[in-house]
Every structure is written in structure tokens, then in C-alpha cells.
PDB file of C-alpha atoms in Angstrom:
ATOM      1  CA  UNK S   1      20.236  26.092   9.992  1.00  0.00           C
ATOM      2  CA  UNK S   2      20.785  24.014   6.909  1.00  0.00           C
ATOM      3  CA  UNK S   3      22.117  20.581   6.019  1.00  0.00           C
ATOM      4  CA  UNK S   4      25.636  21.818   5.266  1.00  0.00           C
ATOM      5  CA  UNK S   5      25.839  23.426   8.723  1.00  0.00           C
ATOM      6  CA  UNK S   6      24.685  20.193  10.353  1.00  0.00           C
ATOM      7  CA  UNK S   7      27.331  18.267   8.422  1.00  0.00           C
ATOM      8  CA  UNK S   8      30.095  20.680   9.399  1.00  0.00           C
ATOM      9  CA  UNK S   9      29.116  20.485  13.082  1.00  0.00           C
ATOM     10  CA  UNK S  10      29.071  16.682  12.930  1.00  0.00           C
ATOM     11  CA  UNK S  11      32.452  16.608  11.179  1.00  0.00           C
ATOM     12  CA  UNK S  12      33.989  18.913  13.802  1.00  0.00           C
ATOM     13  CA  UNK S  13      32.563  16.863  16.672  1.00  0.00           C
ATOM     14  CA  UNK S  14      33.712  13.625  15.041  1.00  0.00           C
ATOM     15  CA  UNK S  15      37.255  14.610  14.069  1.00  0.00           C
ATOM     16  CA  UNK S  16      37.980  17.168  16.850  1.00  0.00           C
ATOM     17  CA  UNK S  17      39.326  20.094  14.831  1.00  0.00           C
ATOM     18  CA  UNK S  18      38.392  22.482  12.035  1.00  0.00           C
ATOM     19  CA  UNK S  19      41.341  21.281   9.961  1.00  0.00           C
ATOM     20  CA  UNK S  20      40.323  17.628  10.059  1.00  0.00           C
ATOM     21  CA  UNK S  21      36.662  18.520   9.543  1.00  0.00           C
ATOM     22  CA  UNK S  22      37.613  20.483   6.402  1.00  0.00           C
ATOM     23  CA  UNK S  23      39.620  17.523   5.093  1.00  0.00           C
ATOM     24  CA  UNK S  24      36.729  15.121   5.746  1.00  0.00           C
ATOM     25  CA  UNK S  25      34.255  17.403   3.984  1.00  0.00           C
ATOM     26  CA  UNK S  26      36.700  18.261   1.190  1.00  0.00           C
ATOM     27  CA  UNK S  27      36.234  22.005   1.672  1.00  0.00           C
ATOM     28  CA  UNK S  28      38.444  24.840   3.008  1.00  0.00           C
ATOM     29  CA  UNK S  29      39.049  25.550   6.708  1.00  0.00           C
ATOM     30  CA  UNK S  30      37.565  29.091   6.431  1.00  0.00           C
ATOM     31  CA  UNK S  31      34.405  27.598   4.948  1.00  0.00           C
ATOM     32  CA  UNK S  32      34.070  25.172   7.889  1.00  0.00           C
ATOM     33  CA  UNK S  33      34.613  28.042  10.338  1.00  0.00           C
ATOM     34  CA  UNK S  34      31.886  30.109   8.668  1.00  0.00           C
ATOM     35  CA  UNK S  35      29.467  27.172   8.712  1.00  0.00           C
ATOM     36  CA  UNK S  36      30.138  26.512  12.392  1.00  0.00           C
ATOM     37  CA  UNK S  37      29.661  30.182  13.311  1.00  0.00           C
ATOM     38  CA  UNK S  38      26.403  30.336  11.386  1.00  0.00           C
ATOM     39  CA  UNK S  39      25.187  27.110  12.984  1.00  0.00           C
ATOM     40  CA  UNK S  40      26.014  28.353  16.477  1.00  0.00           C
ATOM     41  CA  UNK S  41      24.007  31.542  15.878  1.00  0.00           C
ATOM     42  CA  UNK S  42      21.009  29.580  14.576  1.00  0.00           C
ATOM     43  CA  UNK S  43      20.789  27.225  17.587  1.00  0.00           C
ATOM     44  CA  UNK S  44      20.791  30.100  20.083  1.00  0.00           C
ATOM     45  CA  UNK S  45      23.351  28.810  22.592  1.00  0.00           C
ATOM     46  CA  UNK S  46      27.140  28.443  22.793  1.00  0.00           C
ATOM     47  CA  UNK S  47      28.511  25.378  21.047  1.00  0.00           C
ATOM     48  CA  UNK S  48      32.215  26.205  21.274  1.00  0.00           C
ATOM     49  CA  UNK S  49      34.821  27.486  23.671  1.00  0.00           C
ATOM     50  CA  UNK S  50      37.329  29.730  21.846  1.00  0.00           C
ATOM     51  CA  UNK S  51      40.927  30.020  23.072  1.00  0.00           C
ATOM     52  CA  UNK S  52      43.817  31.235  20.915  1.00  0.00           C
ATOM     53  CA  UNK S  53      41.804  30.583  17.702  1.00  0.00           C
ATOM     54  CA  UNK S  54      41.158  27.030  18.816  1.00  0.00           C
ATOM     55  CA  UNK S  55      37.655  25.614  19.186  1.00  0.00           C
ATOM     56  CA  UNK S  56      36.550  23.078  21.735  1.00  0.00           C
ATOM     57  CA  UNK S  57      32.977  21.837  22.205  1.00  0.00           C
ATOM     58  CA  UNK S  58      30.874  22.962  25.142  1.00  0.00           C
ATOM     59  CA  UNK S  59      28.943  20.527  27.325  1.00  0.00           C
ATOM     60  CA  UNK S  60      25.798  21.609  25.460  1.00  0.00           C
ATOM     61  CA  UNK S  61      27.482  20.828  22.136  1.00  0.00           C
ATOM     62  CA  UNK S  62      28.304  17.301  23.306  1.00  0.00           C
ATOM     63  CA  UNK S  63      24.664  16.756  24.269  1.00  0.00           C
ATOM     64  CA  UNK S  64      23.329  18.346  21.083  1.00  0.00           C
ATOM     65  CA  UNK S  65      25.610  16.280  18.848  1.00  0.00           C
ATOM     66  CA  UNK S  66      23.590  13.133  19.605  1.00  0.00           C
ATOM     67  CA  UNK S  67      20.438  14.779  18.236  1.00  0.00           C
ATOM     68  CA  UNK S  68      22.257  16.152  15.200  1.00  0.00           C
ATOM     69  CA  UNK S  69      23.786  12.775  14.422  1.00  0.00           C
ATOM     70  CA  UNK S  70      20.379  11.084  14.660  1.00  0.00           C
ATOM     71  CA  UNK S  71      18.894  13.671  12.307  1.00  0.00           C
ATOM     72  CA  UNK S  72      21.710  13.266   9.793  1.00  0.00           C
ATOM     73  CA  UNK S  73      21.261   9.492   9.821  1.00  0.00           C
ATOM     74  CA  UNK S  74      17.535   9.963   9.149  1.00  0.00           C
ATOM     75  CA  UNK S  75      18.294  12.299   6.262  1.00  0.00           C
ATOM     76  CA  UNK S  76      20.783   9.810   4.812  1.00  0.00           C
ATOM     77  CA  UNK S  77      18.149   7.071   5.092  1.00  0.00           C
ATOM     78  CA  UNK S  78      15.696   9.271   3.208  1.00  0.00           C
ATOM     79  CA  UNK S  79      18.285   9.856   0.483  1.00  0.00           C
ATOM     80  CA  UNK S  80      19.048   6.134   0.302  1.00  0.00           C
ATOM     81  CA  UNK S  81      15.367   5.236   0.027  1.00  0.00           C
ATOM     82  CA  UNK S  82      14.799   7.902  -2.612  1.00  0.00           C
ATOM     83  CA  UNK S  83      17.660   6.513  -4.706  1.00  0.00           C
ATOM     84  CA  UNK S  84      16.388   2.970  -4.184  1.00  0.00           C
ATOM     85  CA  UNK S  85      12.885   3.906  -5.295  1.00  0.00           C
ATOM     86  CA  UNK S  86      14.283   5.762  -8.294  1.00  0.00           C
ATOM     87  CA  UNK S  87      16.283   2.652  -9.189  1.00  0.00           C
ATOM     88  CA  UNK S  88      13.259   0.367  -8.521  1.00  0.00           C
ATOM     89  CA  UNK S  89      15.056  -1.279  -5.597  1.00  0.00           C
ATOM     90  CA  UNK S  90      12.607  -0.367  -2.861  1.00  0.00           C
ATOM     91  CA  UNK S  91       8.858  -0.466  -2.414  1.00  0.00           C
ATOM     92  CA  UNK S  92       6.190  -3.133  -2.419  1.00  0.00           C
ATOM     93  CA  UNK S  93       3.892  -4.886  -4.833  1.00  0.00           C
ATOM     94  CA  UNK S  94       0.749  -6.881  -4.051  1.00  0.00           C
ATOM     95  CA  UNK S  95      -0.359  -9.522  -6.533  1.00  0.00           C
ATOM     96  CA  UNK S  96      -3.584 -11.510  -6.700  1.00  0.00           C
ATOM     97  CA  UNK S  97      -3.709 -14.411  -9.147  1.00  0.00           C
ATOM     98  CA  UNK S  98      -5.667 -17.506 -10.018  1.00  0.00           C
ATOM     99  CA  UNK S  99      -4.168 -20.650  -8.440  1.00  0.00           C
ATOM    100  CA  UNK S 100      -2.789 -22.132 -11.676  1.00  0.00           C
ATOM    101  CA  UNK S 101      -0.592 -19.054 -12.227  1.00  0.00           C
ATOM    102  CA  UNK S 102       0.542 -18.933  -8.606  1.00  0.00           C
ATOM    103  CA  UNK S 103       1.545 -22.593  -8.913  1.00  0.00           C
ATOM    104  CA  UNK S 104       3.445 -22.138 -12.191  1.00  0.00           C
ATOM    105  CA  UNK S 105       4.001 -18.867 -14.036  1.00  0.00           C
ATOM    106  CA  UNK S 106       4.542 -16.628 -11.012  1.00  0.00           C
ATOM    107  CA  UNK S 107       7.069 -18.882  -9.301  1.00  0.00           C
ATOM    108  CA  UNK S 108       9.853 -18.141 -11.775  1.00  0.00           C
ATOM    109  CA  UNK S 109       8.775 -14.536 -12.328  1.00  0.00           C
ATOM    110  CA  UNK S 110       8.845 -13.691  -8.627  1.00  0.00           C
ATOM    111  CA  UNK S 111      12.124 -15.549  -8.057  1.00  0.00           C
ATOM    112  CA  UNK S 112      13.844 -13.607 -10.851  1.00  0.00           C
ATOM    113  CA  UNK S 113      12.259 -10.309  -9.808  1.00  0.00           C
ATOM    114  CA  UNK S 114      13.413 -10.739  -6.192  1.00  0.00           C
ATOM    115  CA  UNK S 115      16.917 -11.597  -7.341  1.00  0.00           C
ATOM    116  CA  UNK S 116      17.075  -8.285  -9.205  1.00  0.00           C
ATOM    117  CA  UNK S 117      15.106  -6.299  -6.599  1.00  0.00           C
ATOM    118  CA  UNK S 118      15.782  -7.898  -3.199  1.00  0.00           C
ATOM    119  CA  UNK S 119      14.438  -4.956  -1.185  1.00  0.00           C
ATOM    120  CA  UNK S 120      11.032  -4.813  -2.871  1.00  0.00           C
ATOM    121  CA  UNK S 121       8.405  -6.528  -0.717  1.00  0.00           C
ATOM    122  CA  UNK S 122       6.188  -8.928  -2.690  1.00  0.00           C
ATOM    123  CA  UNK S 123       2.824 -10.255  -1.529  1.00  0.00           C
ATOM    124  CA  UNK S 124       0.921 -12.968  -3.446  1.00  0.00           C
ATOM    125  CA  UNK S 125      -2.701 -13.963  -2.886  1.00  0.00           C
ATOM    126  CA  UNK S 126      -4.064 -17.176  -4.391  1.00  0.00           C
ATOM    127  CA  UNK S 127      -7.720 -16.638  -5.328  1.00  0.00           C
ATOM    128  CA  UNK S 128     -10.328 -17.433  -7.965  1.00  0.00           C
ATOM    129  CA  UNK S 129     -11.075 -15.082 -10.831  1.00  0.00           C
ATOM    130  CA  UNK S 130     -13.996 -13.392  -9.080  1.00  0.00           C
ATOM    131  CA  UNK S 131     -11.949 -12.875  -5.935  1.00  0.00           C
ATOM    132  CA  UNK S 132      -9.011 -11.524  -7.911  1.00  0.00           C
ATOM    133  CA  UNK S 133     -11.205  -9.028  -9.763  1.00  0.00           C
ATOM    134  CA  UNK S 134     -12.727  -7.878  -6.483  1.00  0.00           C
ATOM    135  CA  UNK S 135      -9.265  -7.364  -4.964  1.00  0.00           C
ATOM    136  CA  UNK S 136      -8.198  -5.285  -7.968  1.00  0.00           C
ATOM    137  CA  UNK S 137     -11.383  -3.199  -7.916  1.00  0.00           C
ATOM    138  CA  UNK S 138     -11.149  -2.500  -4.177  1.00  0.00           C
ATOM    139  CA  UNK S 139      -7.382  -1.906  -4.446  1.00  0.00           C
ATOM    140  CA  UNK S 140      -6.530  -4.721  -2.066  1.00  0.00           C
ATOM    141  CA  UNK S 141      -3.861  -5.635  -4.612  1.00  0.00           C
ATOM    142  CA  UNK S 142      -1.840  -3.714  -7.170  1.00  0.00           C
ATOM    143  CA  UNK S 143      -1.928  -6.272  -9.983  1.00  0.00           C
ATOM    144  CA  UNK S 144      -4.135  -9.234 -10.801  1.00  0.00           C
ATOM    145  CA  UNK S 145      -3.295 -12.143 -13.093  1.00  0.00           C
ATOM    146  CA  UNK S 146      -5.972 -14.364 -14.587  1.00  0.00           C
ATOM    147  CA  UNK S 147      -7.875 -15.403 -17.685  1.00  0.00           C
ATOM    148  CA  UNK S 148     -10.099 -13.119 -19.728  1.00  0.00           C
ATOM    149  CA  UNK S 149     -12.563 -15.340 -21.618  1.00  0.00           C
ATOM    150  CA  UNK S 150     -14.010 -12.149 -23.185  1.00  0.00           C
ATOM    151  CA  UNK S 151     -14.344 -10.457 -19.802  1.00  0.00           C
ATOM    152  CA  UNK S 152     -15.564  -6.872 -20.122  1.00  0.00           C
ATOM    153  CA  UNK S 153     -15.399  -4.410 -17.233  1.00  0.00           C
ATOM    154  CA  UNK S 154     -15.241  -0.657 -17.931  1.00  0.00           C
ATOM    155  CA  UNK S 155     -13.647  -0.028 -14.523  1.00  0.00           C
ATOM    156  CA  UNK S 156     -10.849  -2.523 -15.101  1.00  0.00           C
ATOM    157  CA  UNK S 157      -7.730  -2.122 -17.204  1.00  0.00           C
ATOM    158  CA  UNK S 158      -6.914  -5.439 -18.890  1.00  0.00           C
ATOM    159  CA  UNK S 159      -3.485  -5.957 -20.440  1.00  0.00           C
ATOM    160  CA  UNK S 160      -3.285  -9.270 -22.380  1.00  0.00           C
ATOM    161  CA  UNK S 161       0.008 -11.098 -21.886  1.00  0.00           C
ATOM    162  CA  UNK S 162      -0.421 -14.226 -24.023  1.00  0.00           C
ATOM    163  CA  UNK S 163      -3.035 -16.472 -25.606  1.00  0.00           C
ATOM    164  CA  UNK S 164      -3.828 -19.948 -24.303  1.00  0.00           C
ATOM    165  CA  UNK S 165      -5.623 -22.907 -25.852  1.00  0.00           C
ATOM    166  CA  UNK S 166      -7.244 -25.669 -23.809  1.00  0.00           C
ATOM    167  CA  UNK S 167      -5.716 -29.157 -23.937  1.00  0.00           C
ATOM    168  CA  UNK S 168      -7.080 -32.610 -23.268  1.00  0.00           C
ATOM    169  CA  UNK S 169      -5.146 -34.099 -20.356  1.00  0.00           C
ATOM    170  CA  UNK S 170      -5.217 -37.887 -20.073  1.00  0.00           C
ATOM    171  CA  UNK S 171      -3.268 -40.804 -18.603  1.00  0.00           C
ATOM    172  CA  UNK S 172      -0.402 -41.927 -20.805  1.00  0.00           C
ATOM    173  CA  UNK S 173      -2.010 -45.364 -21.226  1.00  0.00           C
ATOM    174  CA  UNK S 174      -5.335 -43.910 -22.402  1.00  0.00           C
ATOM    175  CA  UNK S 175      -6.789 -45.189 -25.692  1.00  0.00           C
ATOM    176  CA  UNK S 176      -6.511 -41.687 -27.233  1.00  0.00           C
ATOM    177  CA  UNK S 177      -2.984 -40.919 -26.051  1.00  0.00           C
ATOM    178  CA  UNK S 178      -1.526 -41.761 -29.458  1.00  0.00           C
ATOM    179  CA  UNK S 179      -3.610 -39.137 -31.265  1.00  0.00           C
ATOM    180  CA  UNK S 180      -1.908 -35.851 -32.162  1.00  0.00           C
ATOM    181  CA  UNK S 181      -5.177 -33.913 -31.832  1.00  0.00           C
ATOM    182  CA  UNK S 182      -8.341 -34.873 -29.976  1.00  0.00           C
ATOM    183  CA  UNK S 183     -11.617 -34.094 -31.689  1.00  0.00           C
ATOM    184  CA  UNK S 184     -14.382 -33.493 -29.192  1.00  0.00           C
ATOM    185  CA  UNK S 185     -16.509 -36.339 -30.591  1.00  0.00           C
ATOM    186  CA  UNK S 186     -13.755 -38.820 -29.713  1.00  0.00           C
ATOM    187  CA  UNK S 187     -14.493 -38.100 -26.039  1.00  0.00           C
ATOM    188  CA  UNK S 188     -17.990 -39.573 -26.003  1.00  0.00           C
ATOM    189  CA  UNK S 189     -18.422 -41.975 -23.104  1.00  0.00           C
ATOM    190  CA  UNK S 190     -15.314 -40.764 -21.246  1.00  0.00           C
ATOM    191  CA  UNK S 191     -15.268 -39.868 -17.546  1.00  0.00           C
ATOM    192  CA  UNK S 192     -14.185 -36.281 -16.890  1.00  0.00           C
ATOM    193  CA  UNK S 193     -12.453 -34.539 -14.015  1.00  0.00           C
ATOM    194  CA  UNK S 194     -13.614 -30.921 -14.066  1.00  0.00           C
ATOM    195  CA  UNK S 195     -13.301 -27.551 -12.400  1.00  0.00           C
ATOM    196  CA  UNK S 196     -16.172 -26.678 -10.087  1.00  0.00           C
ATOM    197  CA  UNK S 197     -19.304 -25.130 -11.602  1.00  0.00           C
ATOM    198  CA  UNK S 198     -18.972 -21.361 -11.727  1.00  0.00           C
ATOM    199  CA  UNK S 199     -15.395 -21.320 -12.948  1.00  0.00           C
ATOM    200  CA  UNK S 200     -15.194 -19.245 -16.171  1.00  0.00           C
ATOM    201  CA  UNK S 201     -13.175 -21.995 -17.864  1.00  0.00           C
ATOM    202  CA  UNK S 202     -15.685 -24.653 -16.770  1.00  0.00           C
ATOM    203  CA  UNK S 203     -18.512 -22.499 -18.152  1.00  0.00           C
ATOM    204  CA  UNK S 204     -16.735 -22.206 -21.505  1.00  0.00           C
ATOM    205  CA  UNK S 205     -16.035 -25.935 -21.679  1.00  0.00           C
ATOM    206  CA  UNK S 206     -19.651 -26.777 -20.785  1.00  0.00           C
ATOM    207  CA  UNK S 207     -20.809 -24.504 -23.602  1.00  0.00           C
ATOM    208  CA  UNK S 208     -18.580 -26.242 -26.167  1.00  0.00           C
ATOM    209  CA  UNK S 209     -19.913 -29.652 -25.181  1.00  0.00           C
ATOM    210  CA  UNK S 210     -23.502 -28.417 -25.239  1.00  0.00           C
ATOM    211  CA  UNK S 211     -22.954 -27.335 -28.851  1.00  0.00           C
ATOM    212  CA  UNK S 212     -21.564 -30.811 -29.582  1.00  0.00           C
ATOM    213  CA  UNK S 213     -24.921 -32.152 -28.425  1.00  0.00           C
ATOM    214  CA  UNK S 214     -23.971 -34.912 -26.002  1.00  0.00           C
ATOM    215  CA  UNK S 215     -23.730 -35.006 -22.214  1.00  0.00           C
ATOM    216  CA  UNK S 216     -20.532 -35.621 -20.296  1.00  0.00           C
ATOM    217  CA  UNK S 217     -20.000 -37.981 -17.412  1.00  0.00           C
ATOM    218  CA  UNK S 218     -18.383 -35.934 -14.623  1.00  0.00           C
ATOM    219  CA  UNK S 219     -16.460 -38.234 -12.286  1.00  0.00           C
ATOM    220  CA  UNK S 220     -15.053 -35.541  -9.957  1.00  0.00           C
ATOM    221  CA  UNK S 221     -15.265 -31.757  -9.625  1.00  0.00           C
ATOM    222  CA  UNK S 222     -12.476 -29.802  -7.935  1.00  0.00           C
ATOM    223  CA  UNK S 223     -11.630 -26.165  -7.270  1.00  0.00           C
ATOM    224  CA  UNK S 224      -8.060 -26.096  -8.571  1.00  0.00           C
ATOM    225  CA  UNK S 225      -6.271 -27.286 -11.680  1.00  0.00           C
ATOM    226  CA  UNK S 226      -3.550 -28.770  -9.480  1.00  0.00           C
ATOM    227  CA  UNK S 227      -6.096 -31.153  -7.926  1.00  0.00           C
ATOM    228  CA  UNK S 228      -7.544 -32.046 -11.313  1.00  0.00           C
ATOM    229  CA  UNK S 229      -4.084 -32.786 -12.690  1.00  0.00           C
ATOM    230  CA  UNK S 230      -3.315 -35.124  -9.783  1.00  0.00           C
ATOM    231  CA  UNK S 231      -6.600 -36.978 -10.317  1.00  0.00           C
ATOM    232  CA  UNK S 232      -5.842 -37.485 -14.020  1.00  0.00           C
ATOM    233  CA  UNK S 233      -2.471 -38.939 -13.013  1.00  0.00           C
ATOM    234  CA  UNK S 234      -4.403 -41.452 -10.915  1.00  0.00           C
ATOM    235  CA  UNK S 235      -6.643 -42.528 -13.821  1.00  0.00           C
ATOM    236  CA  UNK S 236      -9.784 -41.019 -12.309  1.00  0.00           C
ATOM    237  CA  UNK S 237     -10.702 -39.452 -15.656  1.00  0.00           C
ATOM    238  CA  UNK S 238      -9.570 -37.101 -18.389  1.00  0.00           C
ATOM    239  CA  UNK S 239      -9.725 -33.306 -18.292  1.00  0.00           C
ATOM    240  CA  UNK S 240     -10.192 -30.477 -20.752  1.00  0.00           C
ATOM    241  CA  UNK S 241      -8.000 -27.970 -19.038  1.00  0.00           C
ATOM    242  CA  UNK S 242      -5.661 -24.982 -19.028  1.00  0.00           C
ATOM    243  CA  UNK S 243      -2.340 -25.883 -20.740  1.00  0.00           C
ATOM    244  CA  UNK S 244      -0.445 -24.600 -17.671  1.00  0.00           C
ATOM    245  CA  UNK S 245      -1.528 -27.884 -16.071  1.00  0.00           C
ATOM    246  CA  UNK S 246       1.239 -29.587 -18.057  1.00  0.00           C
ATOM    247  CA  UNK S 247       3.752 -27.850 -15.778  1.00  0.00           C
ATOM    248  CA  UNK S 248       2.253 -29.621 -12.762  1.00  0.00           C
ATOM    249  CA  UNK S 249       2.018 -33.235 -13.933  1.00  0.00           C
ATOM    250  CA  UNK S 250       4.376 -36.174 -14.163  1.00  0.00           C
ATOM    251  CA  UNK S 251       5.029 -36.542 -17.893  1.00  0.00           C
ATOM    252  CA  UNK S 252       5.624 -40.267 -17.442  1.00  0.00           C
ATOM    253  CA  UNK S 253       2.026 -40.626 -16.276  1.00  0.00           C
ATOM    254  CA  UNK S 254       0.108 -38.008 -18.268  1.00  0.00           C
ATOM    255  CA  UNK S 255      -0.023 -36.589 -21.795  1.00  0.00           C
ATOM    256  CA  UNK S 256      -1.673 -33.432 -23.132  1.00  0.00           C
ATOM    257  CA  UNK S 257      -3.159 -33.163 -26.599  1.00  0.00           C
ATOM    258  CA  UNK S 258      -4.674 -30.182 -28.475  1.00  0.00           C
ATOM    259  CA  UNK S 259      -8.473 -30.162 -28.623  1.00  0.00           C
ATOM    260  CA  UNK S 260     -10.760 -29.345 -31.557  1.00  0.00           C
ATOM    261  CA  UNK S 261     -12.743 -27.198 -31.704  1.00  0.00           C
ATOM    262  CA  UNK S 262     -10.260 -24.931 -29.972  1.00  0.00           C
ATOM    263  CA  UNK S 263     -11.119 -23.205 -26.695  1.00  0.00           C
ATOM    264  CA  UNK S 264      -8.977 -20.076 -26.404  1.00  0.00           C
ATOM    265  CA  UNK S 265      -8.504 -17.178 -23.990  1.00  0.00           C
ATOM    266  CA  UNK S 266      -5.894 -14.674 -22.874  1.00  0.00           C
ATOM    267  CA  UNK S 267      -3.750 -14.693 -19.773  1.00  0.00           C
ATOM    268  CA  UNK S 268      -3.901 -11.057 -18.740  1.00  0.00           C
ATOM    269  CA  UNK S 269      -2.782  -8.488 -16.224  1.00  0.00           C
ATOM    270  CA  UNK S 270      -5.686  -6.781 -14.444  1.00  0.00           C
ATOM    271  CA  UNK S 271      -5.457  -3.459 -12.644  1.00  0.00           C
ATOM    272  CA  UNK S 272      -7.475  -0.425 -11.712  1.00  0.00           C
ATOM    273  CA  UNK S 273      -7.127   2.501 -14.071  1.00  0.00           C
ATOM    274  CA  UNK S 274      -4.202   4.856 -13.591  1.00  0.00           C
ATOM    275  CA  UNK S 275      -0.494   4.992 -14.269  1.00  0.00           C
ATOM    276  CA  UNK S 276       1.722   2.067 -13.319  1.00  0.00           C
ATOM    277  CA  UNK S 277       4.281   2.759 -10.597  1.00  0.00           C
ATOM    278  CA  UNK S 278       7.961   2.220 -11.347  1.00  0.00           C
ATOM    279  CA  UNK S 279       7.942  -1.059  -9.393  1.00  0.00           C
ATOM    280  CA  UNK S 280       4.798  -2.247 -11.191  1.00  0.00           C
ATOM    281  CA  UNK S 281       6.316  -1.437 -14.581  1.00  0.00           C
ATOM    282  CA  UNK S 282       9.419  -3.391 -13.655  1.00  0.00           C
ATOM    283  CA  UNK S 283       7.387  -6.387 -12.484  1.00  0.00           C
ATOM    284  CA  UNK S 284       5.408  -6.298 -15.732  1.00  0.00           C
ATOM    285  CA  UNK S 285       8.681  -6.485 -17.664  1.00  0.00           C
ATOM    286  CA  UNK S 286       9.539  -9.681 -15.775  1.00  0.00           C
ATOM    287  CA  UNK S 287       6.095 -11.131 -16.545  1.00  0.00           C
ATOM    288  CA  UNK S 288       6.660 -10.501 -20.238  1.00  0.00           C
ATOM    289  CA  UNK S 289      10.247 -11.774 -20.171  1.00  0.00           C
ATOM    290  CA  UNK S 290       9.011 -15.169 -18.942  1.00  0.00           C
ATOM    291  CA  UNK S 291       6.581 -15.645 -21.856  1.00  0.00           C
ATOM    292  CA  UNK S 292       9.138 -17.173 -24.292  1.00  0.00           C
ATOM    293  CA  UNK S 293       9.831 -19.923 -21.747  1.00  0.00           C
ATOM    294  CA  UNK S 294       6.103 -20.598 -21.414  1.00  0.00           C
ATOM    295  CA  UNK S 295       5.797 -20.617 -25.198  1.00  0.00           C
ATOM    296  CA  UNK S 296       8.582 -23.197 -25.486  1.00  0.00           C
ATOM    297  CA  UNK S 297       6.768 -25.312 -22.887  1.00  0.00           C
ATOM    298  CA  UNK S 298       3.567 -25.174 -24.958  1.00  0.00           C
ATOM    299  CA  UNK S 299       1.594 -23.230 -22.350  1.00  0.00           C
ATOM    300  CA  UNK S 300       0.932 -20.148 -24.488  1.00  0.00           C
ATOM    301  CA  UNK S 301       0.679 -19.525 -28.218  1.00  0.00           C
TER     302      UNK S 301
END
């Protein structure tokens, strides 16, 4: 038996005659008759009673039609899913990202992606850089988003998206708020709110200040940039921080100024080696499409 025979049997059982089945299938009556005869031979039992060239279904045909209909529906679902996958409208994508990008960049990207691809399941995991890299390596996620800071890993494919430059975040009433650029030596004696030790960005910032040759006073350490931003709003200290923090703060309370010497890195897409799936390629296009908005906001160069 083949699909066309199944369809002809279903059409006959649905519409009650060869003539109506032929009309529904947009084929000739003789063709429907041949398909039904062939189907009856393949199943091995009588499907039709024949009287005066008229067909009527047997009791067995009525019972068998339920199974045929279920099979046809399954086949149609397979066809629908195949078309959806081909059109990037079905599937799933698992993303692991550092908290600052989950809190900012990914919000608009995912919202726009889901609007265009409502049937694609999206999973987002908020994790530190080390955790994100581990999830990519062990294939617990499909894509990772984080900072590079000259990260080298031969088993990891790194696709830079945009370049970032650290900013000095401070309360709007701070003595340095009127400066267009903050030289590092102007920060002597200030209290700092910093990322926890071990963060790649914290390590880079510590290195820059060590070169400057003077110690910093660390008022508070925190795991996330969101927490640091909220503490700066409350005048706990200033922060040398990722420019994406400016998307989290109240601009009436906080200002961000460029820092010299510059501390720069890339925001990048991390993945295990291999070809991107159609859904992953589409999601990457949405990541890139959002970059001009981030550039206008001063988050990337």
C-alpha cells in the first residue's frame, strides 16, 4: 500500500462514493477505483461490498478507517513539521549567557526572535563565564554569549559580535561627573564597587590598576553587574564596569564616562565546533540585527 491508496480510501469513507472521492482528490473516478482495488488487495481482506457497480464499506472497512485516518494525520503532522523546520519555524535553541547579557541584550533579541518564530522553543540559562563555557563544551547548550578578554580555547568556536569598552559608572552628583573622560589617576582615593574576584573583567580591571601603581579601596564586591549598578545608584561607590550596565541604571541618578587607559573586549558567540543549524543561524541573525541599537546606546563600539 502507498500514501495515495490511503488517501483514496479515506476520501471514499469520508464522502461515501467514488464520484465524490474523485472530486475531493481532484482526480478521475477510474483512478480512484483503481486505487481502491489495489488498496483492498494489499490489506488482505474485503473492504467493499459491490452491487450494481456501487461500492459500500464493509464492517471491517469501518473499523480499519479509524487506523488509516490516524496514520494519515500522523503523516500530515510529519509534513507540517518538516515544512516548519525548513522555514525555521520549529525546533529548539538553548542559550547560556553571562547575567549582564541576559538582563539586557538578550531580552530584545529573544522577544523579536519569538515574534518571528513562535513555535521555536527557547531556553536561557544565566551563568558566569566559566559556567557558560562548560555548558558549551559539554553541549548542555547550543550557543553561549559572553566576553572574550583574549580567551583562547582550541575546542571552542568563538564568533565576535561587537567590541566593548569599560566605563566608569558614578552617581550623578559625584565630583567627576562633569568630566567627559575619566583618567585612571583621577580615581585615587575613591571607594569602588566591584565584581567578585575571579571574574575575567575584574581580573582585567585589577591588572590595569596594578600597572597604575596605587591600591583601590573596595567598598563592596558582588557577583552581578546588576547588583553593582544598584549600589552605585545608592552612592555606595563608583564602578569600572561593562557599558551594558548603562541599560540597567536610572539615568537621573547615575552617569557613565569613558575610562583611560581603555579596557576593551569582545562580546562573542561561543559554540562547539560544527555547522550551525538553521534555527541557530536564524538566531544569530537576530543577535547581529540588534547591534546597531546597542551601538546607538553606547554599549558597543
